[in-house]
PDB file of C-alpha atoms and ligand atoms in Angstrom:
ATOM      1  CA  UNK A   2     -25.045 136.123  47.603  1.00  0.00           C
ATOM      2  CA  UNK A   3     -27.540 133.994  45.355  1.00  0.00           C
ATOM      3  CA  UNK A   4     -29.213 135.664  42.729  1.00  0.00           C
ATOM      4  CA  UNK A   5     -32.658 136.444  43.399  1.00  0.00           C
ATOM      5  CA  UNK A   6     -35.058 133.238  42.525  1.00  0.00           C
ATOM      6  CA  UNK A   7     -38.172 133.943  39.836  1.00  0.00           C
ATOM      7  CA  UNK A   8     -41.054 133.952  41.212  1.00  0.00           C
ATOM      8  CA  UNK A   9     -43.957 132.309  40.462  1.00  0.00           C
ATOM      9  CA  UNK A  10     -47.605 132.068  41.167  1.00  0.00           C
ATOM     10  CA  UNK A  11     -49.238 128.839  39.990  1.00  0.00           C
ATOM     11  CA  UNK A  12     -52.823 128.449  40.152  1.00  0.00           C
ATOM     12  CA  UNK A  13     -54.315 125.122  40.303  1.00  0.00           C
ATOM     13  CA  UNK A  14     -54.946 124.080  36.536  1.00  0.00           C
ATOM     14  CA  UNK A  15     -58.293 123.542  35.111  1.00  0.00           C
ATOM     15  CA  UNK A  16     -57.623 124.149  31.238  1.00  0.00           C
ATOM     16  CA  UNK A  17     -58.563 121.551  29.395  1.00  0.00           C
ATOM     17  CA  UNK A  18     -55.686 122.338  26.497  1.00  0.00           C
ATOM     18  CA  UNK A  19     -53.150 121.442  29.388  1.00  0.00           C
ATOM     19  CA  UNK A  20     -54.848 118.586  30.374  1.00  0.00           C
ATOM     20  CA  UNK A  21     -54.962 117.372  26.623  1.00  0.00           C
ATOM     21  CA  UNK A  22     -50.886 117.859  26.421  1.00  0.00           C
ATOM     22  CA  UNK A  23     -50.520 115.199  29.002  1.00  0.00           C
ATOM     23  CA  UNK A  24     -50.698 112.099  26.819  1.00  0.00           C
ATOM     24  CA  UNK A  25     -51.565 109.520  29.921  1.00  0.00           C
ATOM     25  CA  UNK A  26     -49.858 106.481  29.398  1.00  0.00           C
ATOM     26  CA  UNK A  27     -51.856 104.398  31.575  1.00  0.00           C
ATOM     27  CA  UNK A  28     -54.186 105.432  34.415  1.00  0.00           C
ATOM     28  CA  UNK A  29     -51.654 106.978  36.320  1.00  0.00           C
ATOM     29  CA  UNK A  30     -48.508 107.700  34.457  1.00  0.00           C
ATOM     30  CA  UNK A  31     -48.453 110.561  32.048  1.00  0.00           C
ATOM     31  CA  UNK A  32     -46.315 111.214  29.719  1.00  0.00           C
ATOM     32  CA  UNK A  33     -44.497 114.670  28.875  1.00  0.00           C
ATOM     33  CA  UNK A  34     -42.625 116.020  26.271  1.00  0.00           C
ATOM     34  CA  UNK A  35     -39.752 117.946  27.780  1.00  0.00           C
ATOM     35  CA  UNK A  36     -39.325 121.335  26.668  1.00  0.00           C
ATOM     36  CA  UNK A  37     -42.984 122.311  25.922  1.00  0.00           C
ATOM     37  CA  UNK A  38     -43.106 124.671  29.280  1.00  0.00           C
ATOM     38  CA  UNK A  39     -40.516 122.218  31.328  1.00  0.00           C
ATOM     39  CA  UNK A  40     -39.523 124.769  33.927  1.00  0.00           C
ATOM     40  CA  UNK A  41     -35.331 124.572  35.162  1.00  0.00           C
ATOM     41  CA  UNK A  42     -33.130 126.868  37.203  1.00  0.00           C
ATOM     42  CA  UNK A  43     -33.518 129.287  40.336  1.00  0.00           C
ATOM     43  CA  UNK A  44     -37.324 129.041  40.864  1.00  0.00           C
ATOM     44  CA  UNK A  45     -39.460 129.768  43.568  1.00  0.00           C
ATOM     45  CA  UNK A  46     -43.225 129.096  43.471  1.00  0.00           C
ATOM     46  CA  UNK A  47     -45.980 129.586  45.376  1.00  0.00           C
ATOM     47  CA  UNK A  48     -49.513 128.308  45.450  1.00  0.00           C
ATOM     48  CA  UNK A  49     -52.696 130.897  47.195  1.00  0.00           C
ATOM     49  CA  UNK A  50     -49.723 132.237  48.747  1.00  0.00           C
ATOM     50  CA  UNK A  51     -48.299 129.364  50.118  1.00  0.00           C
ATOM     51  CA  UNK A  52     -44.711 127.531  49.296  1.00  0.00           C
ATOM     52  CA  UNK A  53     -45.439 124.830  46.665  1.00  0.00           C
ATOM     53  CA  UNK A  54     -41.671 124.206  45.349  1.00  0.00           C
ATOM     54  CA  UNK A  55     -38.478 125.930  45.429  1.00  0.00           C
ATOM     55  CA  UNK A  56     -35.518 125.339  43.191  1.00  0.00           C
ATOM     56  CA  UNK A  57     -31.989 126.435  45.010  1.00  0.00           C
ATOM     57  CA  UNK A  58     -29.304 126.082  42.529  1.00  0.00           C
ATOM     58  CA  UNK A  59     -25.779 125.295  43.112  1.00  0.00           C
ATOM     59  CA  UNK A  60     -26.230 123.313  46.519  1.00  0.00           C
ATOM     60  CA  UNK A  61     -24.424 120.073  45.331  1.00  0.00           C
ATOM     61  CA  UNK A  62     -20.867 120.434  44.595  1.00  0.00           C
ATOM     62  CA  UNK A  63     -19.395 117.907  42.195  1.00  0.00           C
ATOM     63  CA  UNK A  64     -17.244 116.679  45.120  1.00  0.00           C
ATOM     64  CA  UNK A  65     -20.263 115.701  47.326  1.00  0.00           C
ATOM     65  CA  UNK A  66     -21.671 113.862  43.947  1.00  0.00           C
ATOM     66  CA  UNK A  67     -18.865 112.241  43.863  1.00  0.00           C
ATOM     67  CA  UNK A  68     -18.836 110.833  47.866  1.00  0.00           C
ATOM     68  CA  UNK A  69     -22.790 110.445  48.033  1.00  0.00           C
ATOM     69  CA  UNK A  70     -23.344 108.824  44.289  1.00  0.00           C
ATOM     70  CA  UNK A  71     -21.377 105.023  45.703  1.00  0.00           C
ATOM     71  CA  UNK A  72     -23.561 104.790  48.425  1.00  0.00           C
ATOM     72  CA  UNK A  73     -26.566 105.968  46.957  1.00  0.00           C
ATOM     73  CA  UNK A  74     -26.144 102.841  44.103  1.00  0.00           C
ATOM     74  CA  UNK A  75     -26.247 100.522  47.132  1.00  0.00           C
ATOM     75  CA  UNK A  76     -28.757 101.967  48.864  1.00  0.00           C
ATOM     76  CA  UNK A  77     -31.111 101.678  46.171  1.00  0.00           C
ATOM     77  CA  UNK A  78     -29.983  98.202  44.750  1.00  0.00           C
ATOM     78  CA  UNK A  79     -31.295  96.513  47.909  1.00  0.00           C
ATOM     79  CA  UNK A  80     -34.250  94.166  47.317  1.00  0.00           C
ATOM     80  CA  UNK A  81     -36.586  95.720  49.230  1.00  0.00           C
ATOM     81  CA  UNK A  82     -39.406  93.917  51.305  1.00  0.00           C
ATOM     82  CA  UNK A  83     -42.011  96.024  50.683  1.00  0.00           C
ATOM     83  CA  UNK A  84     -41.680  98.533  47.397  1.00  0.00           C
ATOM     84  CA  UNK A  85     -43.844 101.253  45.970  1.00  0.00           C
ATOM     85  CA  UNK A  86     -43.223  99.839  42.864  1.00  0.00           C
ATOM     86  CA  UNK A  87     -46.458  97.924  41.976  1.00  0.00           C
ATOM     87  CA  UNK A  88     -47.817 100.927  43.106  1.00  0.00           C
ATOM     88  CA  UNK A  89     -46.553 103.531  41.895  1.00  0.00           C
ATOM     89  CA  UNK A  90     -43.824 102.150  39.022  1.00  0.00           C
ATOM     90  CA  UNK A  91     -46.352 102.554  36.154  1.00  0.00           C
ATOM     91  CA  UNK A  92     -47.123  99.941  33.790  1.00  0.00           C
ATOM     92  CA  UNK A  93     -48.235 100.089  30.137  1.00  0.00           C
ATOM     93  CA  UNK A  94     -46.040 101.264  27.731  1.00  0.00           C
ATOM     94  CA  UNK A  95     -42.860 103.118  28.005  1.00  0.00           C
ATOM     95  CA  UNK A  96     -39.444 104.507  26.257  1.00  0.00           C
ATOM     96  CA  UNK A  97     -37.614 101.774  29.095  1.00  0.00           C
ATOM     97  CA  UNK A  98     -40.093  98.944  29.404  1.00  0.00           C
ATOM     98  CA  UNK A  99     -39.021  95.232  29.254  1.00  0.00           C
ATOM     99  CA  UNK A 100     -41.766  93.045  30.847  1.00  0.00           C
ATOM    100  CA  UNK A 101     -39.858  92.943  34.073  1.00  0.00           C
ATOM    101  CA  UNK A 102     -40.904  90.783  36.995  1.00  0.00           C
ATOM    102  CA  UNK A 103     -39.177  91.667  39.558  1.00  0.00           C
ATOM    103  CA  UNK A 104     -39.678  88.902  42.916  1.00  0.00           C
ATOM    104  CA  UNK A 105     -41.110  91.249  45.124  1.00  0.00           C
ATOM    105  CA  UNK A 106     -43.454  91.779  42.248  1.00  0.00           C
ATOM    106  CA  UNK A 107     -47.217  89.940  43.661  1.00  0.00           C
ATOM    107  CA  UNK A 108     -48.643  90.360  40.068  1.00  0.00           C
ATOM    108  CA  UNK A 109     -46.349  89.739  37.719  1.00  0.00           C
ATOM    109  CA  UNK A 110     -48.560  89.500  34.956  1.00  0.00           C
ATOM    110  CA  UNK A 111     -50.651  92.575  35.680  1.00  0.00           C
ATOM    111  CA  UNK A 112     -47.704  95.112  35.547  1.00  0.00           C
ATOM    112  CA  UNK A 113     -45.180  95.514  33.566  1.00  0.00           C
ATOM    113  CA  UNK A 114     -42.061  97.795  35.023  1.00  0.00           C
ATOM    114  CA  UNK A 115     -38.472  98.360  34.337  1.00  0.00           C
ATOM    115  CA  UNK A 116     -36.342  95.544  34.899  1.00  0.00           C
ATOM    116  CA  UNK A 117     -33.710  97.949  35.834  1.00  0.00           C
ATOM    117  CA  UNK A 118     -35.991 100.037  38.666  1.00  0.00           C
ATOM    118  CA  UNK A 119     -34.672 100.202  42.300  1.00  0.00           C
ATOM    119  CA  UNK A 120     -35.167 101.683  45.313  1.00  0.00           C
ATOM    120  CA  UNK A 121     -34.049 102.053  48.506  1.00  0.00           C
ATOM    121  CA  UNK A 122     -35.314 103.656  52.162  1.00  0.00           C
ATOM    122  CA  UNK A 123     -32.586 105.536  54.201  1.00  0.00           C
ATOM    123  CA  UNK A 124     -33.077 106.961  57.868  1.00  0.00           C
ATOM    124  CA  UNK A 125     -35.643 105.396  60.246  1.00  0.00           C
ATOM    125  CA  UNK A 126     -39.369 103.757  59.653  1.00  0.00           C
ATOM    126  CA  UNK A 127     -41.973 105.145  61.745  1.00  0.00           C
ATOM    127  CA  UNK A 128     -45.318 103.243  63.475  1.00  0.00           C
ATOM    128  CA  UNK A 129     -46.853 100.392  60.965  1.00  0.00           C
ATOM    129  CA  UNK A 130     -45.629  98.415  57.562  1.00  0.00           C
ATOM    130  CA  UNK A 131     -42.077  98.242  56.979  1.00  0.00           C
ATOM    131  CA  UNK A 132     -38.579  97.425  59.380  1.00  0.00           C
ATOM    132  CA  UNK A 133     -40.187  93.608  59.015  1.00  0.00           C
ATOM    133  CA  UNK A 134     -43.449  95.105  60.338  1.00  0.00           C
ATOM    134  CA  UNK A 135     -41.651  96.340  63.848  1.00  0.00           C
ATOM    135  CA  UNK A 136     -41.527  99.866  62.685  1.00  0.00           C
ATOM    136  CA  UNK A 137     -40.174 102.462  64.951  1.00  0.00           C
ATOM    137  CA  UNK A 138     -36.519 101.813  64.149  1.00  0.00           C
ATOM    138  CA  UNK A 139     -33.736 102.220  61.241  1.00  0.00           C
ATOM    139  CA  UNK A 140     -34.447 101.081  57.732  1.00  0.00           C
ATOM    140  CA  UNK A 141     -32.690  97.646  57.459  1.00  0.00           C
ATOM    141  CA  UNK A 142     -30.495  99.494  54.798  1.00  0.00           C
ATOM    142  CA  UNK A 143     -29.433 102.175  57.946  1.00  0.00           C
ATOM    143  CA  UNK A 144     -28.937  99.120  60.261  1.00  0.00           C
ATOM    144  CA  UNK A 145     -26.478  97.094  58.013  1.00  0.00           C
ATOM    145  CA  UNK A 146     -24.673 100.234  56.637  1.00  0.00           C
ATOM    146  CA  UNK A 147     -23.951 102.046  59.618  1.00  0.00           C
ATOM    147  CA  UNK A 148     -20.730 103.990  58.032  1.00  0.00           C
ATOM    148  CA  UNK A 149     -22.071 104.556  55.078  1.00  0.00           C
ATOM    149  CA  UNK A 150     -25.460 106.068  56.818  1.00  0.00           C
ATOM    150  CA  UNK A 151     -22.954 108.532  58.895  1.00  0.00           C
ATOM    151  CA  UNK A 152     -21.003 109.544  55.536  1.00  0.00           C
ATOM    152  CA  UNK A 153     -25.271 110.258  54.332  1.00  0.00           C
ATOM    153  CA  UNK A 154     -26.557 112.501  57.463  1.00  0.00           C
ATOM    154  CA  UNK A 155     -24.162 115.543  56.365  1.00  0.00           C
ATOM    155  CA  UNK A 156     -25.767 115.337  53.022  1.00  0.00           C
ATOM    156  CA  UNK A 157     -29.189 115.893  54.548  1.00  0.00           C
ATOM    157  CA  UNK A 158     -27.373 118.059  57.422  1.00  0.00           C
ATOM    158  CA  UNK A 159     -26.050 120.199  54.415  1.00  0.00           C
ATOM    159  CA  UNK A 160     -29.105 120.176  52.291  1.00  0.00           C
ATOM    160  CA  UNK A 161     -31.345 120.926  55.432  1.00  0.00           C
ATOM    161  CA  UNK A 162     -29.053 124.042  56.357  1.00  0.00           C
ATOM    162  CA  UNK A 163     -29.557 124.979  53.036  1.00  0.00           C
ATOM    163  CA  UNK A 164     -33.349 125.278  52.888  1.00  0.00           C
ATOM    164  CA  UNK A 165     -33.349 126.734  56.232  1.00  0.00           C
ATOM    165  CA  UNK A 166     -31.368 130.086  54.737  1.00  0.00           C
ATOM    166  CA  UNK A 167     -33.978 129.678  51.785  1.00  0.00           C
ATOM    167  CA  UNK A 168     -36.867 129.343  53.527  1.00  0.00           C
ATOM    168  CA  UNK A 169     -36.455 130.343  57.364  1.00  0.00           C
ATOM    169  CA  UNK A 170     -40.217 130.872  58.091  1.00  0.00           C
ATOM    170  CA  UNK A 171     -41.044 126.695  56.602  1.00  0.00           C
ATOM    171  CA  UNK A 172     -38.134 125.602  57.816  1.00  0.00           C
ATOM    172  CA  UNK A 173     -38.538 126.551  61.929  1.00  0.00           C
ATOM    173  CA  UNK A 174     -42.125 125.353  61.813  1.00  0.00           C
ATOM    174  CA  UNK A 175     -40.760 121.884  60.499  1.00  0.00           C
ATOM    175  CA  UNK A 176     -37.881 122.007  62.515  1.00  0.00           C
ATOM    176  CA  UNK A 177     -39.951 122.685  65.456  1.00  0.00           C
ATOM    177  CA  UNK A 178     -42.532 119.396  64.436  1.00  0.00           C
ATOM    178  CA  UNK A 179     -38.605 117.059  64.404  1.00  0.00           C
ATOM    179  CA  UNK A 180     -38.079 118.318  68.095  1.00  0.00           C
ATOM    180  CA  UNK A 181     -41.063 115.760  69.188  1.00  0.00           C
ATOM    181  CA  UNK A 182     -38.916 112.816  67.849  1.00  0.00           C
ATOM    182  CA  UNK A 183     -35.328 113.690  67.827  1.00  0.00           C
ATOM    183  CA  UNK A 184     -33.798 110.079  67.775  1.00  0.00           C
ATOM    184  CA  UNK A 185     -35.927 109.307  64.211  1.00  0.00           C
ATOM    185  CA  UNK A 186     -34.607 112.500  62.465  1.00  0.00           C
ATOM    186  CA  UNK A 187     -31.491 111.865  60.517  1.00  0.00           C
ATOM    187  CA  UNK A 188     -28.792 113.904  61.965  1.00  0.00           C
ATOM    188  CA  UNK A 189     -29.556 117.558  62.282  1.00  0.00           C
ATOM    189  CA  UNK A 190     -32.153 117.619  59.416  1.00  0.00           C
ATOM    190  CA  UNK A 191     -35.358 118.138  59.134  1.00  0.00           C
ATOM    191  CA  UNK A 192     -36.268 114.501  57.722  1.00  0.00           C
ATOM    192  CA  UNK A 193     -36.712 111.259  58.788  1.00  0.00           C
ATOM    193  CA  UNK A 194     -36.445 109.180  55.997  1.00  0.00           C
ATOM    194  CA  UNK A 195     -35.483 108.777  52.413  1.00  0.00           C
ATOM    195  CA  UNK A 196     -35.106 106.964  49.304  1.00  0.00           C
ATOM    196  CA  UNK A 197     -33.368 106.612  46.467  1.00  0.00           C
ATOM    197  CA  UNK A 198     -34.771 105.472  42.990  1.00  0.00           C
ATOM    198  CA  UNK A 199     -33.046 104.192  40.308  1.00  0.00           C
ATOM    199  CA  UNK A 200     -34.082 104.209  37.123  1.00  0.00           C
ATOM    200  CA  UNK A 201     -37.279 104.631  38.844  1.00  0.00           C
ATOM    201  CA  UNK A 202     -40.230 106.506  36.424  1.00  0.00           C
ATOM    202  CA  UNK A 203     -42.894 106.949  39.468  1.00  0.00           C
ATOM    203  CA  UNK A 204     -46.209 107.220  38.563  1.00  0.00           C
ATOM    204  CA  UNK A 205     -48.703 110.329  39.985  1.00  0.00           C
ATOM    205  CA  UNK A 206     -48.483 109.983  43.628  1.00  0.00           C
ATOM    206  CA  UNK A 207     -48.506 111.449  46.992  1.00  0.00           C
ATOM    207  CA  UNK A 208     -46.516 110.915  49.649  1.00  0.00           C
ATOM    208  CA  UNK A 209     -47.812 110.787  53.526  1.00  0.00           C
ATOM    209  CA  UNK A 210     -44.772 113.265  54.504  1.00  0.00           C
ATOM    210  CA  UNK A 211     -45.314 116.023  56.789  1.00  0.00           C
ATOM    211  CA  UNK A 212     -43.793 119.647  55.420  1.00  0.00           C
ATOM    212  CA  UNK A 213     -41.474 119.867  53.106  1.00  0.00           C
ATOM    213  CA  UNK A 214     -39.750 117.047  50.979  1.00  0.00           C
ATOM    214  CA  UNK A 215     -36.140 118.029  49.482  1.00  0.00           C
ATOM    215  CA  UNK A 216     -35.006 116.382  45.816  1.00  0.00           C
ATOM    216  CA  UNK A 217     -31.701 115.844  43.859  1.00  0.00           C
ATOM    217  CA  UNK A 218     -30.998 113.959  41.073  1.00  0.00           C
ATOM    218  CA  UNK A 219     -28.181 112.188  39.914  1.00  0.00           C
ATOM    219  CA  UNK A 220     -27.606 110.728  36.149  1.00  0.00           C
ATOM    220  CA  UNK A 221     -27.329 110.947  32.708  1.00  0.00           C
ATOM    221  CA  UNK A 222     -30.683 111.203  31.136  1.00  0.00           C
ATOM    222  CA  UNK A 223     -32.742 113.168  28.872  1.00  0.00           C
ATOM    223  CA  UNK A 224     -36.128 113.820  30.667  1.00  0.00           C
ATOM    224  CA  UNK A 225     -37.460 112.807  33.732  1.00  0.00           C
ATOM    225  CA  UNK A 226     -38.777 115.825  34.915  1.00  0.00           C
ATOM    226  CA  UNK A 227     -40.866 116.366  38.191  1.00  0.00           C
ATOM    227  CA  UNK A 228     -44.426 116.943  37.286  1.00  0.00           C
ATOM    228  CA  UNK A 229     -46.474 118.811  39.415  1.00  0.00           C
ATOM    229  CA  UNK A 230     -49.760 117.977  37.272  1.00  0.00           C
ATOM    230  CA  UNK A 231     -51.757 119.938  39.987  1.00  0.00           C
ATOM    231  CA  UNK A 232     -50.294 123.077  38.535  1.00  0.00           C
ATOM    232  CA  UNK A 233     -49.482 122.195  35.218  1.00  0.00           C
ATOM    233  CA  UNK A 234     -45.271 122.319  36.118  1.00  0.00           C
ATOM    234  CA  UNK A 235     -43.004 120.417  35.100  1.00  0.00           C
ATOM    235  CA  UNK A 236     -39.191 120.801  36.900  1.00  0.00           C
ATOM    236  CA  UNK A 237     -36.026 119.560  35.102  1.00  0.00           C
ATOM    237  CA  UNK A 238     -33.676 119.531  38.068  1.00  0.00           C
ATOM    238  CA  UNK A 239     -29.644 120.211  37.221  1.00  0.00           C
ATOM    239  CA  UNK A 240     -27.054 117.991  39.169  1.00  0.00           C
ATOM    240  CA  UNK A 241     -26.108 120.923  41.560  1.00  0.00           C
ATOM    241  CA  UNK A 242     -29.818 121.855  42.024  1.00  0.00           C
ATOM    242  CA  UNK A 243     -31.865 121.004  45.166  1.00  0.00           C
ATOM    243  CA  UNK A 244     -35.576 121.186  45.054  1.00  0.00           C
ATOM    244  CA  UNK A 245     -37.993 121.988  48.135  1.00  0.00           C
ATOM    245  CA  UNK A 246     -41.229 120.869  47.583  1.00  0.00           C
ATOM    246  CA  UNK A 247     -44.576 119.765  49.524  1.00  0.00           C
ATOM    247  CA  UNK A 248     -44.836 115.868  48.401  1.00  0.00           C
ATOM    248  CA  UNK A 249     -48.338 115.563  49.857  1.00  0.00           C
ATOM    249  CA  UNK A 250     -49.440 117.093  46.544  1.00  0.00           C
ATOM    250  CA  UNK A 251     -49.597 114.769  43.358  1.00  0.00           C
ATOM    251  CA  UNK A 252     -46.443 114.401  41.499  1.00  0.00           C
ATOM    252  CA  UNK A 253     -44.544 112.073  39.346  1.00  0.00           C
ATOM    253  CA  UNK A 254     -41.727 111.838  37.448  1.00  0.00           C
ATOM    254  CA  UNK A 255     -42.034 112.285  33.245  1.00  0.00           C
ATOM    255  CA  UNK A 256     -40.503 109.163  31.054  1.00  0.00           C
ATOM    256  CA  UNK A 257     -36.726 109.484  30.179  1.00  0.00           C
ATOM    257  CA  UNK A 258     -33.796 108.151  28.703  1.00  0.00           C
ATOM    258  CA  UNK A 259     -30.778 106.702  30.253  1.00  0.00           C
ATOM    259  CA  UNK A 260     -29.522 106.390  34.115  1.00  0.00           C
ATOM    260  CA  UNK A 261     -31.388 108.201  36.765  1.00  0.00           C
ATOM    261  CA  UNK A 262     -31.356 108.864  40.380  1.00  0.00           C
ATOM    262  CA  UNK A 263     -33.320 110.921  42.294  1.00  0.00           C
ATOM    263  CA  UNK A 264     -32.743 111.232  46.429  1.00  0.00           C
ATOM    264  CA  UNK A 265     -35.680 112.271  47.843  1.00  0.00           C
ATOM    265  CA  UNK A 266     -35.810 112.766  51.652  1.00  0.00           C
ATOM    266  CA  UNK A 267     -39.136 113.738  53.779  1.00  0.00           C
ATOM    267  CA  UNK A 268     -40.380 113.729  57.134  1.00  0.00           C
ATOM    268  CA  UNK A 269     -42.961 111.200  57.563  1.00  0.00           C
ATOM    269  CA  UNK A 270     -46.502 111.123  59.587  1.00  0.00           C
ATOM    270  CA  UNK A 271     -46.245 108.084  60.739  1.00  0.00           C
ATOM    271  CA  UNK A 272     -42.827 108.664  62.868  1.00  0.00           C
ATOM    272  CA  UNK A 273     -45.394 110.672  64.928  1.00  0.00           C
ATOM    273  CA  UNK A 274     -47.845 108.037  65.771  1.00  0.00           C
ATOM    274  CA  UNK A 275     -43.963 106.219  67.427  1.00  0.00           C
ATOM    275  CA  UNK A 276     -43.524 106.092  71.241  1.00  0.00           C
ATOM    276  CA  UNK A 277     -42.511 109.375  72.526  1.00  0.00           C
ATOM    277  CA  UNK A 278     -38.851 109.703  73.617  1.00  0.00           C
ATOM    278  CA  UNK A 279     -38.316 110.056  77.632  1.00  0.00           C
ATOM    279  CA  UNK A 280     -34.657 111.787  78.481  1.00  0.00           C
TER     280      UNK A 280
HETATM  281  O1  LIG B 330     -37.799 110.543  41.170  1.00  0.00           O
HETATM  282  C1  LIG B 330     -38.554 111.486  41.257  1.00  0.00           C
HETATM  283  O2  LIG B 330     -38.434 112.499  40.545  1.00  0.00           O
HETATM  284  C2  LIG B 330     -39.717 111.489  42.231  1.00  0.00           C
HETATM  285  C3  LIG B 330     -39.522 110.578  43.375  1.00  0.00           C
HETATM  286  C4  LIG B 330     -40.669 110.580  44.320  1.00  0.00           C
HETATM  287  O3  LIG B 330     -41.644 111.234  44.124  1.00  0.00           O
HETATM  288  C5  LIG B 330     -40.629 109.762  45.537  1.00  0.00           C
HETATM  289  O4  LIG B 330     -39.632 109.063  45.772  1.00  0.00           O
HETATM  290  O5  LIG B 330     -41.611 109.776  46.303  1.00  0.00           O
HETATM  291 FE1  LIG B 331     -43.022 111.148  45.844  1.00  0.00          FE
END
């Protein structure tokens, strides 16, 4: 049996102390000192009653870090076509930056980013940009790498199974939304799609997911917590931890030090707008 998770009720923030302990380090990125309030371990939260993030402990064994962490370095070495990273990658000044210019960089000059930041999309692309503007198919990763996607969909298979004894209620309604499009779901999860960033400090974002987003992170680092600025939270996941969280609210990930990689998988909107499936 797991021990029972805290829980917490977060209400949206609107003190301007908290507000002044973000230090922004650009329009976008903030920056966040670990440890003042960092929250880390078995946490459930909610938001006007709703789910906003859930923190399962001891999901990933060290043996499944040790199959999934190969492939994961591939996937998200891949120069991908289109990136986030102008985007979202942050710019200004921080603990990693080198004036990287990556190629698939447009404005080279405008940005600055870490040379070292990677990322790489898993699972299937739905309607619009991407899949060399097709859409509606694998990830050109999930096409070239068809072994190492089926040693991947038990990871999500194992991490979705997981949530859904967490969170039966979230998980059925999601589940039911992944019955519409069954051959864009990867395996017998709940998600379509993911990525995984390397070394990748993401600005404040949101994500165009439907549902509920699940998180782990790999590496050696000090920092790079998940800030949920909405709320004033900031989550330090553990190696074994998985996180559940709604990634159509803002969030971003704090500066740190040293390798990390995060795997975050989601079900995206757009697989929705994708012909149906006849049988
Ligand atoms: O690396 C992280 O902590 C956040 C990643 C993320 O938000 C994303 O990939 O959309
Ligand atoms: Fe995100």
């Amino acid at each position: 049996m797991q021990p029972k998770p805290l829980e917490l009720k977060l209400k949206v923030v609107n003190d301007p102390e908290y507000v002044e302990s973000l230090r922004w380090l650009n329009g976008s990125h903030f920056s966040y000192v670990v440890g003042e309030g960092g929250l880390c371990g078995n946490i459930r939260a909610t938001l006007h009653g709703q789910l906003y993030f859930h923190v399962i402990p001891d999901v990933i064994s060290v043996e499944r870090r040790r199959k999934t962490l190969p492939i994961l370095l591939d996937l998200a070495s891949q120069k991908a076509k289109s990136t986030r990273r102008p985007k979202v990658a942050g710019g200004g000044v921080h603990h990693l930056t080198k004036a990287g210019t990556p190629s698939v960089y447009p404005y080279p000059r405008r940005y600055k980013c870490l040379r070292s930041a990677r990322e790489g999309f898993v699972g299937y692309e739905g309607a619009g940009r991407g899949s060399g503007g097709k859409g509606c198919g694998p990830t050109a990763w999930t096409r070239d790498h068809t072994d190492e996607y089926q040693q991947l969909v038990p990871e999500f298979e194992h991490f979705a199974e997981v949530f859904r004894s967490h969170e039966p209620e979230i998980f059925s309604l999601q589940d039911g939304k992944t019955q519409q499009r069954p051959s864009m779901i990867m395996g017998k999860s709940v998600w379509s799609q993911a990525v995984a960033n390397l070394n990748f400090p993401m600005t404040r974002h949101t994500d165009g997911n439907i549902g509920y987003s699940a998180q782990i992170v790999f590496g050696d680092c000090e920092g790079g917590a998940l800030i949920l600025p909405e709320v004033g939270c900031a989550i330090t996941l553990r190696p074994t931890d998985l996180l559940i969280f709604d990634g159509s609210r803002p969030h971003g990930t704090g500066p740190f030090f040293g390798f990390r990689l995060s795997l975050v998988a989601y079900l995206k909107a757009n697989i929705f707008r994708c012909p149906q499936e006849t049988d």
